[in-house]
XYZ file of C-alpha atoms in Angstrom:
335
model
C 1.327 -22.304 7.651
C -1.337 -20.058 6.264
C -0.976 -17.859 3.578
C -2.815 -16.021 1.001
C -3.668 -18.013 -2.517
C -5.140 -16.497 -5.771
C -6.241 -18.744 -7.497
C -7.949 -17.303 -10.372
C -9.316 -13.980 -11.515
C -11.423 -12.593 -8.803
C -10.677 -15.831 -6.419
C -8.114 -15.463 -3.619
C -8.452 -17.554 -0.014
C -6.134 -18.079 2.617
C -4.920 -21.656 2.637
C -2.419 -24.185 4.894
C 0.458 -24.304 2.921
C 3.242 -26.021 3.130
C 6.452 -24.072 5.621
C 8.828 -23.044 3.298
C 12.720 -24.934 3.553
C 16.136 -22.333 2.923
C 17.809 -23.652 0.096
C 21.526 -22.936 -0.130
C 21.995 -19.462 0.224
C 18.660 -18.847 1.349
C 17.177 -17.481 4.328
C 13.341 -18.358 5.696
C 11.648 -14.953 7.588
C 8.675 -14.916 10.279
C 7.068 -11.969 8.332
C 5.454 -9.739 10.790
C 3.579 -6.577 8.251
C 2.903 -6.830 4.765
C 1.833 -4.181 2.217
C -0.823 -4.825 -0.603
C 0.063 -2.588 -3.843
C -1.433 -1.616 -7.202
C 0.882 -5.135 -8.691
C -1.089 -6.885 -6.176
C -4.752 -5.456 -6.955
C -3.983 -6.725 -10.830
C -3.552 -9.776 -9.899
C -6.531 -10.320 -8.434
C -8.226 -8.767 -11.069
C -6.601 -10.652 -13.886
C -4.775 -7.368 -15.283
C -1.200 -7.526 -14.111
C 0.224 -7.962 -17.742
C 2.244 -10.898 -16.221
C -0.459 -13.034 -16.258
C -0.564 -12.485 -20.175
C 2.936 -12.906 -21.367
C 3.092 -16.080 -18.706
C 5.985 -14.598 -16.495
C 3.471 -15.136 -13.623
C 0.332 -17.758 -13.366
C -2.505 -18.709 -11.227
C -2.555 -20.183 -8.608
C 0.020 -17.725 -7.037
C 1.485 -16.250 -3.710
C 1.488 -12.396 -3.838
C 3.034 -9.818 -1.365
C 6.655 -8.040 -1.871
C 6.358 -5.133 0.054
C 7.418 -7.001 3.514
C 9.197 -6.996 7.026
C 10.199 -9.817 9.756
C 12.491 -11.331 11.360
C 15.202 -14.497 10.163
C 13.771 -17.991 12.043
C 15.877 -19.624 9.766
C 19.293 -20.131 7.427
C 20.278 -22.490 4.534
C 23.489 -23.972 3.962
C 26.153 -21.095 3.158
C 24.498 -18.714 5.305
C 25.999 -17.112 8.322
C 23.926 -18.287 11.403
C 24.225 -14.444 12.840
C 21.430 -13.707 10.497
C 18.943 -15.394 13.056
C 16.787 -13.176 15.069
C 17.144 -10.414 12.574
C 15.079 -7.777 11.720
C 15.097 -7.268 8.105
C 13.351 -6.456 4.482
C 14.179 -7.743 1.497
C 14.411 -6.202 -2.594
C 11.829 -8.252 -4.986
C 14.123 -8.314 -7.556
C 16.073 -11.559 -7.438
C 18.658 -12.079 -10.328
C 20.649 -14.928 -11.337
C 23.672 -13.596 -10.439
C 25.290 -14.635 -13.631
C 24.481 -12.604 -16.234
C 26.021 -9.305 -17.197
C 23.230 -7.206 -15.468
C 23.815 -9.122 -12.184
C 27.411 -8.461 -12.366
C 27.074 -4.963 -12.960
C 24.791 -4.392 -9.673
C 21.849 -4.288 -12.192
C 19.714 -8.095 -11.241
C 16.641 -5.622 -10.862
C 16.913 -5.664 -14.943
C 18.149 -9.522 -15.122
C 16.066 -10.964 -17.999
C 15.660 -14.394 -16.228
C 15.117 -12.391 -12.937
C 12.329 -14.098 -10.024
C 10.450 -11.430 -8.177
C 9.147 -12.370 -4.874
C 5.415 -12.588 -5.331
C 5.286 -11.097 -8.777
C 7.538 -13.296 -11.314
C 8.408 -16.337 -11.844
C 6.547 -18.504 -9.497
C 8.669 -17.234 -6.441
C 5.916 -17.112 -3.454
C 5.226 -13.936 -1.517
C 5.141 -12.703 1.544
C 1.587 -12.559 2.438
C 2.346 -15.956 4.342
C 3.521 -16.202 7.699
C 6.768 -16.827 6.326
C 8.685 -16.085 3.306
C 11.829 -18.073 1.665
C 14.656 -15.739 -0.435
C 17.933 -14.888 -0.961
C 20.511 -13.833 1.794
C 21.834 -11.416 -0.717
C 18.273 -9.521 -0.976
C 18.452 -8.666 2.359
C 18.577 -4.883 4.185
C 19.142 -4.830 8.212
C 16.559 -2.629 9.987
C 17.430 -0.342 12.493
C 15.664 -0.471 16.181
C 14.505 3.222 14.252
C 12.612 1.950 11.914
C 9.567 0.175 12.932
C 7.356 -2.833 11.692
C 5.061 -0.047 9.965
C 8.261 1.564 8.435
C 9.383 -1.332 7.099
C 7.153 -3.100 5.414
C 7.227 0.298 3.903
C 10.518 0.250 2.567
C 9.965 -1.447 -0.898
C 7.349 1.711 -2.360
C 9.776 4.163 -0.455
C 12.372 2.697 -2.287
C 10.979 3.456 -5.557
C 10.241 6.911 -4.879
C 13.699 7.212 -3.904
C 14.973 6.067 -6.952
C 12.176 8.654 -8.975
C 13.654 11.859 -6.638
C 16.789 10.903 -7.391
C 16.315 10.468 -10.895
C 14.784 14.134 -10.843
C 18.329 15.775 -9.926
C 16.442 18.275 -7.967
C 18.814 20.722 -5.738
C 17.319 23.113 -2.925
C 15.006 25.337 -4.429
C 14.027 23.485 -7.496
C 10.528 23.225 -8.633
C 9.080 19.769 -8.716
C 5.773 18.560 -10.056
C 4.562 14.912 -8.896
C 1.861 13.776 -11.091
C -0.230 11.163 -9.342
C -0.775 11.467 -5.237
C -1.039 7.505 -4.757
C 1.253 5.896 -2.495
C 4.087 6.057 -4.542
C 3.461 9.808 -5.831
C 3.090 10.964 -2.535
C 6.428 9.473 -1.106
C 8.026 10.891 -4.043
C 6.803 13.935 -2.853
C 8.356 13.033 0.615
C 11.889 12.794 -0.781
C 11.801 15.786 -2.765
C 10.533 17.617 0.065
C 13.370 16.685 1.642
C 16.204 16.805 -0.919
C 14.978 20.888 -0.324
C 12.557 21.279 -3.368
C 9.544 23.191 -3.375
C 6.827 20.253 -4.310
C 3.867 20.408 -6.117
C 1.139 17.526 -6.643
C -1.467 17.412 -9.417
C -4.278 15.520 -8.033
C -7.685 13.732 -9.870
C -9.916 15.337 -7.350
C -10.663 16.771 -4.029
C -10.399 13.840 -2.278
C -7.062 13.004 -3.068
C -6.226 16.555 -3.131
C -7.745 16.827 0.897
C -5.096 13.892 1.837
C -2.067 15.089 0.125
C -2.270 18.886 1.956
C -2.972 16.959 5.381
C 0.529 15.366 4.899
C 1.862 19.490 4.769
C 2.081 19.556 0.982
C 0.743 23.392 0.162
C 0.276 23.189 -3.696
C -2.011 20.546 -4.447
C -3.441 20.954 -7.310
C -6.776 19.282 -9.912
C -6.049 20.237 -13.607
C -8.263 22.709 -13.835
C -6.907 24.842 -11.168
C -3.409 24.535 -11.630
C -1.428 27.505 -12.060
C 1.648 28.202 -14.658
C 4.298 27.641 -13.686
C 8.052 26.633 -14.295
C 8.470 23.088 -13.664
C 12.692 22.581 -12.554
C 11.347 18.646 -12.997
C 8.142 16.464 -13.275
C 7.551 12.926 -11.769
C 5.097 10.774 -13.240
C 3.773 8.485 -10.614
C -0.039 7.814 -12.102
C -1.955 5.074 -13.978
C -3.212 8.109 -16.464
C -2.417 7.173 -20.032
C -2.609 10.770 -21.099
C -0.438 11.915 -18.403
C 3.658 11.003 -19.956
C 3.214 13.418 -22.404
C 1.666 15.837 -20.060
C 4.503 15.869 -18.028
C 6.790 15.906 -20.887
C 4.721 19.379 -21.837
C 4.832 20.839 -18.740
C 8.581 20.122 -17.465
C 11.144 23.557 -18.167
C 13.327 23.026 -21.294
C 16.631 21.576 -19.651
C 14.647 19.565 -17.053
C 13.854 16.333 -15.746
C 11.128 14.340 -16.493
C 10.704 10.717 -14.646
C 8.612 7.785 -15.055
C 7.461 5.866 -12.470
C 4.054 5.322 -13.166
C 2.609 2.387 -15.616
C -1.207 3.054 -17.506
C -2.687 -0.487 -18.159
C -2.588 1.017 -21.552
C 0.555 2.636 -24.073
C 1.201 5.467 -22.798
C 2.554 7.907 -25.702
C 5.356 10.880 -25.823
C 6.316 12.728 -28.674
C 10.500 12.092 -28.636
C 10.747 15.356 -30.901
C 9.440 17.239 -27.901
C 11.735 15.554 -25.574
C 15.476 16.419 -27.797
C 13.790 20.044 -28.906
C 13.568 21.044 -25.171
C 16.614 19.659 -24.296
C 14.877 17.079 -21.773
C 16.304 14.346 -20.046
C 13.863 11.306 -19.333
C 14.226 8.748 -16.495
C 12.278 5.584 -16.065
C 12.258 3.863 -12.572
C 11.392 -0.129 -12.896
C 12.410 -1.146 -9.227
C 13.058 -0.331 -5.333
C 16.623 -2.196 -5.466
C 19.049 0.390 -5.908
C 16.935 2.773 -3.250
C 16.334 -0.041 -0.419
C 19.669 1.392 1.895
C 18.600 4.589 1.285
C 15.320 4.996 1.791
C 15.845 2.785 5.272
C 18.598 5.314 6.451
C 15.957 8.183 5.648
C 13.383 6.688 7.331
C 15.644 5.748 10.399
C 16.685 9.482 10.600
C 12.976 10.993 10.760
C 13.671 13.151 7.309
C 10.726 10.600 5.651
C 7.950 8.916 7.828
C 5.792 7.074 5.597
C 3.202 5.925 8.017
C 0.996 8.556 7.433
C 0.429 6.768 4.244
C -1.623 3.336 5.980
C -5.078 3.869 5.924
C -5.630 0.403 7.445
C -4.206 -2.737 8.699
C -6.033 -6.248 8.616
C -5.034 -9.339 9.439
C -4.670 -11.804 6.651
C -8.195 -13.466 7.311
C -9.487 -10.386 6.202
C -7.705 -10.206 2.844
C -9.510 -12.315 0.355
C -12.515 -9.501 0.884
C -10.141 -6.605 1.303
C -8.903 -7.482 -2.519
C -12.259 -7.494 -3.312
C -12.930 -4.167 -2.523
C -14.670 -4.588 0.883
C -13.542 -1.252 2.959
C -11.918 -2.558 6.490
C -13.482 -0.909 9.058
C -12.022 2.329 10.748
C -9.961 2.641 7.140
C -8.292 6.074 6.958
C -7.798 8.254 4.213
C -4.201 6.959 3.077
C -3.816 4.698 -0.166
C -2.022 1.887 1.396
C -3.553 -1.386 3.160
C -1.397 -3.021 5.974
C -1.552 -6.854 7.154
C -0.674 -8.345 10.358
C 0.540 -11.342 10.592
């Protein structure tokens, strides 16, 4: 089958490859759409800080954000799964530990993730081996689009929910990237009013064409009470910020990762009373976000800018621009 190889910093092809075999307990998909993420971009780079503490090497399979349907089971698997449309969580645990048995194998320490950990291959491939426990059914309401949108929704999900907000509350999303901007999807929905603080124009432009009125670059944004702040960017600087700009007795989550420490000062955090969430994984938000999406209160599609089959990736990684590419953040492949 054909799937997408990096193979070193900067190098990435689309190879035969071998068709992947169910183990026990295992399930193989046909995967239809595939998402490329931030995760995936650093890989290609040679960033993703993986690579450096040798929880991932080269060459490697990427893609975790994923949809398709079950062509095959392993032995222990109910054969009903067949012909199923379905995503799956990254996050595969041992099932063992402590974590696992507490519903927590998004936290296992000898965790795989599909595409990302552990030597575990990806789902930019035309098929895709893991767990029958990973799993998540998809509704004839949510589409091939919608679900291969799933996995970012899910962390946004997670981020919103982490915020506590009720109807009426004030929330700030640092960061209008694909993740920042779904967050500001849920919390639209949960019935806050939602604010984003944007780099530039640009992204600024995008974010109010999805209906989101307060958009706003540093310079311009006004003062005012923050009920809670989501920090969904790459900006170093940008933790504390939000920890300085959140109301004493809010929320403040993290989401976001800076290829660099990102610093808070924890004095400011217990003198304003502040309670502090950080978001690692999708896992706990996959059901949800998939009944959201199946009900129409989030439609992430706006999001795609582009969708390419997997030919085209190799160059897409690289930075080449597909053509007719909207203004979203997120890239799409067919397969």
């Amino acid at each position: 089958m054909k799937a997408l190889v990096i193979t070193a910093s900067h190098r990435a092809e689309v190879q035969d490859v071998p068709e992947p075999e169910p183990a026990p307990g295992e399930v193989v998909v046909d995967v239809h759409r595939a998402g490329i993420c931030g995760t995936d971009i650093e890989f290609f780079t040679g960033e993703m800080a993986y690579l450096h503490t040798r929880h991932a090497e080269y060459p490697m399979r990427i893609g975790h954000e994923w949809m398709g349907t079950v062509s095959e089971v392993g032995a222990g698997v109910d054969a009903a799964w067949i012909g199923r449309r379905v995503t799956g969580d990254t996050m595969l645990g041992c099932g063992a530990c402590r974590r696992c048995e507490h519903g927590r194998q998004h936290v296992c320490e000898a965790r795989l993730e599909l595409g990302i950990r552990g030597g575990k291959a990806g789902a930019l491939a035309e098929r895709v081996a893991t767990t029958v426990g990973s799993l998540h059914r998809l509704p004839d309401g949510v589409d091939d689009a919608m679900g291969a949108m799933v996995e970012p929704g899910g962390n946004a999900f997670r981020a919103v929910e982490g915020a506590a907000l009720r109807p009426g509350d004030r929330c700030l999303v640092l960061g209008p990237g694909t993740i920042g901007l779904l967050c500001a999807m849920f919390a639209r929905a949960a019935g806050a009013e939602v604010h984003l603080l944007a780099r530039d124009d640009e992204a600024s432009q995008f974010a109010r064409s999805l209906g989101f009125d307060g958009v706003w670059t540093q310079e311009r944004m006004p003062e005012l009470p923050w009920d809670a702040v989501i920090e969904a960017s790459n900006a170093p600087y940008l933790p504390a910020k939000a920890l300085e700009l959140v109301e004493p007795g809010g929320r403040v989550v993290y989401i976001g990762l800076a290829g660099t420490p990102s610093l808070i000062d924890t004095r400011d955090l217990a003198l304003k009373d502040v309670t502090a969430v950080g978001v690692l994984s999708a896992s706990p938000g996959l059901a949800g976000t998939i009944d959201a999406y199946a009900a129409g209160v989030v439609d992430p599609r706006p999001l795609i800018a582009a969708t390419v089959m997997l030919e085209e990736l190799p160059a897409t990684l690289a930075g080449r621009r597909p053509e007719g590419v909207g203004p979203g953040p997120k890239v799409h492949v067919a397969l």
